[in-house]
């Protein structure tokens, strides 16, 4: 249980942590879920181009079916403040929201990333985990590894929707070529 996180190592060292939240809208008591999605998609942060941090939220069968599991439909008008999760997955490409949590990660979790990275000869390694609270040690439980990714995307760290940017591409270049003289 918990939220999805991408933990990234470059050259065996931890460099970034990103929380990925499934696409959602927040009710205002006036608009339908469909209209709230349209309002969300109109935000500049969701331009859905090569430089925008978030993709558009697409209305498809998966979204409609996930709403139905929650006894909701696109025509429902949620009350003000109600958080409506639109997808099971937190992928940025599926409208998920990225939050830089690099400064919140527990030191034990950093060590875990670096220990895992030490077993691979890969320059850039992503570890996807579910964690109830990334600021707590993985040893306390509520933490599980979902996937180890040998070719993780790095743009989401450079341009997260919320929180500061981490220059992962720069760190990858340095890992290959060192500092310029």
JSON list of C-alpha atoms in Angstrom, two decimals:
[
{"chain": "A", "resi": 1, "resn": "UNK", "atom": "CA", "xyz": [0.00, 0.00, 0.00]},
{"chain": "A", "resi": 2, "resn": "UNK", "atom": "CA", "xyz": [1.04, 3.57, -0.48]},
{"chain": "A", "resi": 3, "resn": "UNK", "atom": "CA", "xyz": [1.90, 5.87, -3.32]},
{"chain": "A", "resi": 4, "resn": "UNK", "atom": "CA", "xyz": [4.04, 5.20, -6.37]},
{"chain": "A", "resi": 5, "resn": "UNK", "atom": "CA", "xyz": [7.60, 6.56, -6.36]},
{"chain": "A", "resi": 6, "resn": "UNK", "atom": "CA", "xyz": [10.45, 6.53, -8.86]},
{"chain": "A", "resi": 7, "resn": "UNK", "atom": "CA", "xyz": [13.84, 6.43, -7.14]},
{"chain": "A", "resi": 8, "resn": "UNK", "atom": "CA", "xyz": [16.74, 7.12, -9.47]},
{"chain": "A", "resi": 9, "resn": "UNK", "atom": "CA", "xyz": [20.42, 6.24, -9.32]},
{"chain": "A", "resi": 10, "resn": "UNK", "atom": "CA", "xyz": [23.13, 7.50, -11.65]},
{"chain": "A", "resi": 11, "resn": "UNK", "atom": "CA", "xyz": [26.43, 5.65, -11.67]},
{"chain": "A", "resi": 12, "resn": "UNK", "atom": "CA", "xyz": [25.39, 3.75, -8.53]},
{"chain": "A", "resi": 13, "resn": "UNK", "atom": "CA", "xyz": [24.48, 6.84, -6.50]},
{"chain": "A", "resi": 14, "resn": "UNK", "atom": "CA", "xyz": [21.01, 8.03, -5.54]},
{"chain": "A", "resi": 15, "resn": "UNK", "atom": "CA", "xyz": [20.14, 11.30, -7.29]},
{"chain": "A", "resi": 16, "resn": "UNK", "atom": "CA", "xyz": [16.37, 11.84, -7.28]},
{"chain": "A", "resi": 17, "resn": "UNK", "atom": "CA", "xyz": [13.01, 10.71, -5.93]},
{"chain": "A", "resi": 18, "resn": "UNK", "atom": "CA", "xyz": [9.67, 11.45, -7.50]},
{"chain": "A", "resi": 19, "resn": "UNK", "atom": "CA", "xyz": [6.22, 10.68, -6.17]},
{"chain": "A", "resi": 20, "resn": "UNK", "atom": "CA", "xyz": [3.75, 9.79, -8.93]},
{"chain": "A", "resi": 21, "resn": "UNK", "atom": "CA", "xyz": [0.08, 10.28, -8.11]},
{"chain": "A", "resi": 22, "resn": "UNK", "atom": "CA", "xyz": [-2.65, 8.84, -10.36]},
{"chain": "A", "resi": 23, "resn": "UNK", "atom": "CA", "xyz": [-4.62, 11.39, -12.38]},
{"chain": "A", "resi": 24, "resn": "UNK", "atom": "CA", "xyz": [-7.33, 13.05, -10.31]},
{"chain": "A", "resi": 25, "resn": "UNK", "atom": "CA", "xyz": [-9.71, 15.96, -10.14]},
{"chain": "A", "resi": 26, "resn": "UNK", "atom": "CA", "xyz": [-11.15, 17.79, -7.15]},
{"chain": "A", "resi": 27, "resn": "UNK", "atom": "CA", "xyz": [-14.87, 18.41, -7.01]},
{"chain": "A", "resi": 28, "resn": "UNK", "atom": "CA", "xyz": [-16.24, 21.94, -6.79]},
{"chain": "A", "resi": 29, "resn": "UNK", "atom": "CA", "xyz": [-19.94, 21.12, -6.32]},
{"chain": "A", "resi": 30, "resn": "UNK", "atom": "CA", "xyz": [-20.78, 22.68, -9.69]},
{"chain": "A", "resi": 31, "resn": "UNK", "atom": "CA", "xyz": [-19.07, 20.77, -12.51]},
{"chain": "A", "resi": 32, "resn": "UNK", "atom": "CA", "xyz": [-19.36, 17.15, -13.63]},
{"chain": "A", "resi": 33, "resn": "UNK", "atom": "CA", "xyz": [-16.31, 14.91, -13.52]},
{"chain": "A", "resi": 34, "resn": "UNK", "atom": "CA", "xyz": [-16.13, 15.23, -17.33]},
{"chain": "A", "resi": 35, "resn": "UNK", "atom": "CA", "xyz": [-16.10, 19.05, -17.02]},
{"chain": "A", "resi": 36, "resn": "UNK", "atom": "CA", "xyz": [-13.51, 18.92, -14.22]},
{"chain": "A", "resi": 37, "resn": "UNK", "atom": "CA", "xyz": [-11.27, 16.84, -16.50]},
{"chain": "A", "resi": 38, "resn": "UNK", "atom": "CA", "xyz": [-11.70, 19.46, -19.26]},
{"chain": "A", "resi": 39, "resn": "UNK", "atom": "CA", "xyz": [-10.81, 22.23, -16.78]},
{"chain": "A", "resi": 40, "resn": "UNK", "atom": "CA", "xyz": [-7.75, 20.27, -15.60]},
{"chain": "A", "resi": 41, "resn": "UNK", "atom": "CA", "xyz": [-6.65, 19.57, -19.19]},
{"chain": "A", "resi": 42, "resn": "UNK", "atom": "CA", "xyz": [-6.85, 23.29, -20.02]},
{"chain": "A", "resi": 43, "resn": "UNK", "atom": "CA", "xyz": [-4.12, 24.12, -17.47]},
{"chain": "A", "resi": 44, "resn": "UNK", "atom": "CA", "xyz": [-0.78, 25.25, -18.90]},
{"chain": "A", "resi": 45, "resn": "UNK", "atom": "CA", "xyz": [1.00, 22.49, -16.98]},
{"chain": "A", "resi": 46, "resn": "UNK", "atom": "CA", "xyz": [-0.91, 19.96, -19.15]},
{"chain": "A", "resi": 47, "resn": "UNK", "atom": "CA", "xyz": [-0.09, 21.33, -22.61]},
{"chain": "A", "resi": 48, "resn": "UNK", "atom": "CA", "xyz": [1.00, 17.77, -23.48]},
{"chain": "A", "resi": 49, "resn": "UNK", "atom": "CA", "xyz": [4.03, 18.76, -25.51]},
{"chain": "A", "resi": 50, "resn": "UNK", "atom": "CA", "xyz": [7.68, 17.78, -25.18]},
{"chain": "A", "resi": 51, "resn": "UNK", "atom": "CA", "xyz": [8.27, 20.33, -22.40]},
{"chain": "A", "resi": 52, "resn": "UNK", "atom": "CA", "xyz": [5.07, 20.14, -20.36]},
{"chain": "A", "resi": 53, "resn": "UNK", "atom": "CA", "xyz": [5.41, 18.26, -17.06]},
{"chain": "A", "resi": 54, "resn": "UNK", "atom": "CA", "xyz": [1.99, 16.61, -17.30]},
{"chain": "A", "resi": 55, "resn": "UNK", "atom": "CA", "xyz": [0.04, 14.86, -20.05]},
{"chain": "A", "resi": 56, "resn": "UNK", "atom": "CA", "xyz": [-3.62, 15.39, -20.79]},
{"chain": "A", "resi": 57, "resn": "UNK", "atom": "CA", "xyz": [-6.08, 13.18, -18.92]},
{"chain": "A", "resi": 58, "resn": "UNK", "atom": "CA", "xyz": [-7.67, 11.05, -21.62]},
{"chain": "A", "resi": 59, "resn": "UNK", "atom": "CA", "xyz": [-11.20, 9.77, -21.19]},
{"chain": "A", "resi": 60, "resn": "UNK", "atom": "CA", "xyz": [-11.11, 6.11, -22.21]},
{"chain": "A", "resi": 61, "resn": "UNK", "atom": "CA", "xyz": [-12.61, 2.79, -21.15]},
{"chain": "A", "resi": 62, "resn": "UNK", "atom": "CA", "xyz": [-10.04, 2.32, -18.35]},
{"chain": "A", "resi": 63, "resn": "UNK", "atom": "CA", "xyz": [-10.96, 5.68, -16.81]},
{"chain": "A", "resi": 64, "resn": "UNK", "atom": "CA", "xyz": [-14.71, 5.07, -17.17]},
{"chain": "A", "resi": 65, "resn": "UNK", "atom": "CA", "xyz": [-14.40, 1.57, -15.69]},
{"chain": "A", "resi": 66, "resn": "UNK", "atom": "CA", "xyz": [-12.28, 2.81, -12.76]},
{"chain": "A", "resi": 67, "resn": "UNK", "atom": "CA", "xyz": [-14.90, 5.46, -12.00]},
{"chain": "A", "resi": 68, "resn": "UNK", "atom": "CA", "xyz": [-17.59, 2.76, -12.13]},
{"chain": "A", "resi": 69, "resn": "UNK", "atom": "CA", "xyz": [-15.66, 0.74, -9.52]},
{"chain": "A", "resi": 70, "resn": "UNK", "atom": "CA", "xyz": [-16.04, 3.80, -7.29]},
{"chain": "A", "resi": 71, "resn": "UNK", "atom": "CA", "xyz": [-19.78, 4.03, -8.12]},
{"chain": "A", "resi": 72, "resn": "UNK", "atom": "CA", "xyz": [-19.15, 7.21, -10.10]},
{"chain": "A", "resi": 73, "resn": "UNK", "atom": "CA", "xyz": [-19.63, 8.32, -13.70]},
{"chain": "A", "resi": 74, "resn": "UNK", "atom": "CA", "xyz": [-18.42, 11.19, -15.87]},
{"chain": "A", "resi": 75, "resn": "UNK", "atom": "CA", "xyz": [-21.79, 12.89, -15.35]},
{"chain": "A", "resi": 76, "resn": "UNK", "atom": "CA", "xyz": [-21.57, 12.98, -11.53]},
{"chain": "A", "resi": 77, "resn": "UNK", "atom": "CA", "xyz": [-21.08, 16.35, -9.83]},
{"chain": "A", "resi": 78, "resn": "UNK", "atom": "CA", "xyz": [-18.77, 15.71, -6.86]},
{"chain": "A", "resi": 79, "resn": "UNK", "atom": "CA", "xyz": [-19.09, 17.94, -3.81]},
{"chain": "A", "resi": 80, "resn": "UNK", "atom": "CA", "xyz": [-16.55, 20.69, -3.24]},
{"chain": "A", "resi": 81, "resn": "UNK", "atom": "CA", "xyz": [-13.24, 19.33, -2.02]},
{"chain": "A", "resi": 82, "resn": "UNK", "atom": "CA", "xyz": [-13.89, 15.67, -2.93]},
{"chain": "A", "resi": 83, "resn": "UNK", "atom": "CA", "xyz": [-10.78, 14.10, -4.47]},
{"chain": "A", "resi": 84, "resn": "UNK", "atom": "CA", "xyz": [-11.71, 11.83, -7.40]},
{"chain": "A", "resi": 85, "resn": "UNK", "atom": "CA", "xyz": [-8.98, 9.41, -8.49]},
{"chain": "A", "resi": 86, "resn": "UNK", "atom": "CA", "xyz": [-9.34, 8.73, -12.22]},
{"chain": "A", "resi": 87, "resn": "UNK", "atom": "CA", "xyz": [-6.91, 5.87, -12.81]},
{"chain": "A", "resi": 88, "resn": "UNK", "atom": "CA", "xyz": [-5.29, 2.96, -11.02]},
{"chain": "A", "resi": 89, "resn": "UNK", "atom": "CA", "xyz": [-1.86, 3.72, -12.46]},
{"chain": "A", "resi": 90, "resn": "UNK", "atom": "CA", "xyz": [0.25, 6.76, -11.67]},
{"chain": "A", "resi": 91, "resn": "UNK", "atom": "CA", "xyz": [2.07, 6.98, -15.00]},
{"chain": "A", "resi": 92, "resn": "UNK", "atom": "CA", "xyz": [2.76, 10.55, -16.06]},
{"chain": "A", "resi": 93, "resn": "UNK", "atom": "CA", "xyz": [1.78, 9.60, -19.63]},
{"chain": "A", "resi": 94, "resn": "UNK", "atom": "CA", "xyz": [-1.67, 8.59, -18.29]},
{"chain": "A", "resi": 95, "resn": "UNK", "atom": "CA", "xyz": [-2.26, 12.00, -16.71]},
{"chain": "A", "resi": 96, "resn": "UNK", "atom": "CA", "xyz": [-0.53, 11.25, -13.41]},
{"chain": "A", "resi": 97, "resn": "UNK", "atom": "CA", "xyz": [0.99, 14.03, -11.32]},
{"chain": "A", "resi": 98, "resn": "UNK", "atom": "CA", "xyz": [4.72, 14.20, -10.54]},
{"chain": "A", "resi": 99, "resn": "UNK", "atom": "CA", "xyz": [6.06, 15.59, -7.26]},
{"chain": "A", "resi": 100, "resn": "UNK", "atom": "CA", "xyz": [9.76, 15.95, -6.48]},
{"chain": "A", "resi": 101, "resn": "UNK", "atom": "CA", "xyz": [10.35, 14.33, -3.05]},
{"chain": "A", "resi": 102, "resn": "UNK", "atom": "CA", "xyz": [14.14, 14.04, -3.24]},
{"chain": "A", "resi": 103, "resn": "UNK", "atom": "CA", "xyz": [14.58, 16.08, -0.07]},
{"chain": "A", "resi": 104, "resn": "UNK", "atom": "CA", "xyz": [12.07, 13.93, 1.85]},
{"chain": "A", "resi": 105, "resn": "UNK", "atom": "CA", "xyz": [13.50, 10.43, 1.27]},
{"chain": "A", "resi": 106, "resn": "UNK", "atom": "CA", "xyz": [14.75, 8.55, 4.33]},
{"chain": "A", "resi": 107, "resn": "UNK", "atom": "CA", "xyz": [18.51, 7.77, 4.43]},
{"chain": "A", "resi": 108, "resn": "UNK", "atom": "CA", "xyz": [17.76, 4.01, 4.65]},
{"chain": "A", "resi": 109, "resn": "UNK", "atom": "CA", "xyz": [15.83, 4.28, 1.39]},
{"chain": "A", "resi": 110, "resn": "UNK", "atom": "CA", "xyz": [18.77, 6.04, -0.24]},
{"chain": "A", "resi": 111, "resn": "UNK", "atom": "CA", "xyz": [21.07, 3.24, 0.92]},
{"chain": "A", "resi": 112, "resn": "UNK", "atom": "CA", "xyz": [18.62, 0.66, -0.48]},
{"chain": "A", "resi": 113, "resn": "UNK", "atom": "CA", "xyz": [18.70, 2.38, -3.90]},
{"chain": "A", "resi": 114, "resn": "UNK", "atom": "CA", "xyz": [22.49, 2.45, -3.90]},
{"chain": "A", "resi": 115, "resn": "UNK", "atom": "CA", "xyz": [22.74, -1.17, -2.70]},
{"chain": "A", "resi": 116, "resn": "UNK", "atom": "CA", "xyz": [20.44, -2.32, -5.52]},
{"chain": "A", "resi": 117, "resn": "UNK", "atom": "CA", "xyz": [22.30, -0.20, -8.07]},
{"chain": "A", "resi": 118, "resn": "UNK", "atom": "CA", "xyz": [25.60, -1.79, -7.02]},
{"chain": "A", "resi": 119, "resn": "UNK", "atom": "CA", "xyz": [24.42, -5.13, -8.43]},
{"chain": "A", "resi": 120, "resn": "UNK", "atom": "CA", "xyz": [24.02, -3.73, -11.95]},
{"chain": "A", "resi": 121, "resn": "UNK", "atom": "CA", "xyz": [26.41, -2.27, -14.50]},
{"chain": "A", "resi": 122, "resn": "UNK", "atom": "CA", "xyz": [23.88, 0.28, -15.66]},
{"chain": "A", "resi": 123, "resn": "UNK", "atom": "CA", "xyz": [24.60, 3.99, -15.66]},
{"chain": "A", "resi": 124, "resn": "UNK", "atom": "CA", "xyz": [21.01, 5.11, -15.06]},
{"chain": "A", "resi": 125, "resn": "UNK", "atom": "CA", "xyz": [18.71, 2.92, -12.94]},
{"chain": "A", "resi": 126, "resn": "UNK", "atom": "CA", "xyz": [15.13, 3.59, -11.88]},
{"chain": "A", "resi": 127, "resn": "UNK", "atom": "CA", "xyz": [13.52, 1.74, -9.00]},
{"chain": "A", "resi": 128, "resn": "UNK", "atom": "CA", "xyz": [9.75, 2.00, -8.75]},
{"chain": "A", "resi": 129, "resn": "UNK", "atom": "CA", "xyz": [8.36, 1.47, -5.26]},
{"chain": "A", "resi": 130, "resn": "UNK", "atom": "CA", "xyz": [5.10, 1.74, -3.38]},
{"chain": "A", "resi": 131, "resn": "UNK", "atom": "CA", "xyz": [5.64, 3.49, -0.07]},
{"chain": "A", "resi": 132, "resn": "UNK", "atom": "CA", "xyz": [3.17, 4.72, 2.52]},
{"chain": "A", "resi": 133, "resn": "UNK", "atom": "CA", "xyz": [5.65, 7.46, 3.42]},
{"chain": "A", "resi": 134, "resn": "UNK", "atom": "CA", "xyz": [8.96, 7.84, 1.57]},
{"chain": "A", "resi": 135, "resn": "UNK", "atom": "CA", "xyz": [10.36, 9.77, 4.55]},
{"chain": "A", "resi": 136, "resn": "UNK", "atom": "CA", "xyz": [10.12, 6.59, 6.65]},
{"chain": "A", "resi": 137, "resn": "UNK", "atom": "CA", "xyz": [12.62, 3.73, 6.37]},
{"chain": "A", "resi": 138, "resn": "UNK", "atom": "CA", "xyz": [11.74, 0.80, 4.15]},
{"chain": "A", "resi": 139, "resn": "UNK", "atom": "CA", "xyz": [12.57, -1.37, 7.19]},
{"chain": "A", "resi": 140, "resn": "UNK", "atom": "CA", "xyz": [9.41, -0.14, 8.94]},
{"chain": "A", "resi": 141, "resn": "UNK", "atom": "CA", "xyz": [7.19, -1.84, 6.34]},
{"chain": "A", "resi": 142, "resn": "UNK", "atom": "CA", "xyz": [4.61, -0.33, 3.99]},
{"chain": "A", "resi": 143, "resn": "UNK", "atom": "CA", "xyz": [7.29, -0.33, 1.29]},
{"chain": "A", "resi": 144, "resn": "UNK", "atom": "CA", "xyz": [7.60, -2.58, -1.74]},
{"chain": "A", "resi": 145, "resn": "UNK", "atom": "CA", "xyz": [9.63, -2.64, -4.92]},
{"chain": "A", "resi": 146, "resn": "UNK", "atom": "CA", "xyz": [7.45, -2.82, -8.03]},
{"chain": "A", "resi": 147, "resn": "UNK", "atom": "CA", "xyz": [10.03, -2.66, -10.79]},
{"chain": "A", "resi": 148, "resn": "UNK", "atom": "CA", "xyz": [13.69, -2.06, -11.52]},
{"chain": "A", "resi": 149, "resn": "UNK", "atom": "CA", "xyz": [13.99, -0.13, -14.75]},
{"chain": "A", "resi": 150, "resn": "UNK", "atom": "CA", "xyz": [17.20, -0.14, -16.81]},
{"chain": "A", "resi": 151, "resn": "UNK", "atom": "CA", "xyz": [15.98, 2.64, -19.10]},
{"chain": "A", "resi": 152, "resn": "UNK", "atom": "CA", "xyz": [14.00, 5.06, -16.94]},
{"chain": "A", "resi": 153, "resn": "UNK", "atom": "CA", "xyz": [12.76, 8.36, -18.27]},
{"chain": "A", "resi": 154, "resn": "UNK", "atom": "CA", "xyz": [14.49, 11.34, -16.70]},
{"chain": "A", "resi": 155, "resn": "UNK", "atom": "CA", "xyz": [12.47, 14.31, -17.97]},
{"chain": "A", "resi": 156, "resn": "UNK", "atom": "CA", "xyz": [9.97, 13.94, -15.11]},
{"chain": "A", "resi": 157, "resn": "UNK", "atom": "CA", "xyz": [12.83, 14.69, -12.68]},
{"chain": "A", "resi": 158, "resn": "UNK", "atom": "CA", "xyz": [13.99, 17.68, -14.70]},
{"chain": "A", "resi": 159, "resn": "UNK", "atom": "CA", "xyz": [10.47, 19.12, -14.95]},
{"chain": "A", "resi": 160, "resn": "UNK", "atom": "CA", "xyz": [8.20, 17.73, -12.23]},
{"chain": "A", "resi": 161, "resn": "UNK", "atom": "CA", "xyz": [4.73, 19.21, -11.87]},
{"chain": "A", "resi": 162, "resn": "UNK", "atom": "CA", "xyz": [5.50, 20.20, -8.28]},
{"chain": "A", "resi": 163, "resn": "UNK", "atom": "CA", "xyz": [8.76, 20.68, -6.41]},
{"chain": "A", "resi": 164, "resn": "UNK", "atom": "CA", "xyz": [12.16, 21.66, -7.69]},
{"chain": "A", "resi": 165, "resn": "UNK", "atom": "CA", "xyz": [13.99, 20.38, -10.71]},
{"chain": "A", "resi": 166, "resn": "UNK", "atom": "CA", "xyz": [16.81, 17.82, -10.46]},
{"chain": "A", "resi": 167, "resn": "UNK", "atom": "CA", "xyz": [19.29, 18.01, -13.34]},
{"chain": "A", "resi": 168, "resn": "UNK", "atom": "CA", "xyz": [19.43, 14.27, -13.94]},
{"chain": "A", "resi": 169, "resn": "UNK", "atom": "CA", "xyz": [20.54, 14.62, -17.59]},
{"chain": "A", "resi": 170, "resn": "UNK", "atom": "CA", "xyz": [23.49, 16.72, -16.41]},
{"chain": "A", "resi": 171, "resn": "UNK", "atom": "CA", "xyz": [24.43, 14.08, -13.84]},
{"chain": "A", "resi": 172, "resn": "UNK", "atom": "CA", "xyz": [24.24, 11.35, -16.49]},
{"chain": "A", "resi": 173, "resn": "UNK", "atom": "CA", "xyz": [26.55, 13.35, -18.79]},
{"chain": "A", "resi": 174, "resn": "UNK", "atom": "CA", "xyz": [28.99, 13.89, -15.90]},
{"chain": "A", "resi": 175, "resn": "UNK", "atom": "CA", "xyz": [28.94, 10.15, -15.14]},
{"chain": "A", "resi": 176, "resn": "UNK", "atom": "CA", "xyz": [30.08, 9.44, -18.70]},
{"chain": "A", "resi": 177, "resn": "UNK", "atom": "CA", "xyz": [32.53, 12.26, -19.33]},
{"chain": "A", "resi": 178, "resn": "UNK", "atom": "CA", "xyz": [33.42, 13.81, -15.97]},
{"chain": "A", "resi": 179, "resn": "UNK", "atom": "CA", "xyz": [33.66, 17.53, -15.33]},
{"chain": "A", "resi": 180, "resn": "UNK", "atom": "CA", "xyz": [34.86, 19.67, -18.21]},
{"chain": "A", "resi": 181, "resn": "UNK", "atom": "CA", "xyz": [38.31, 21.14, -17.75]}
]
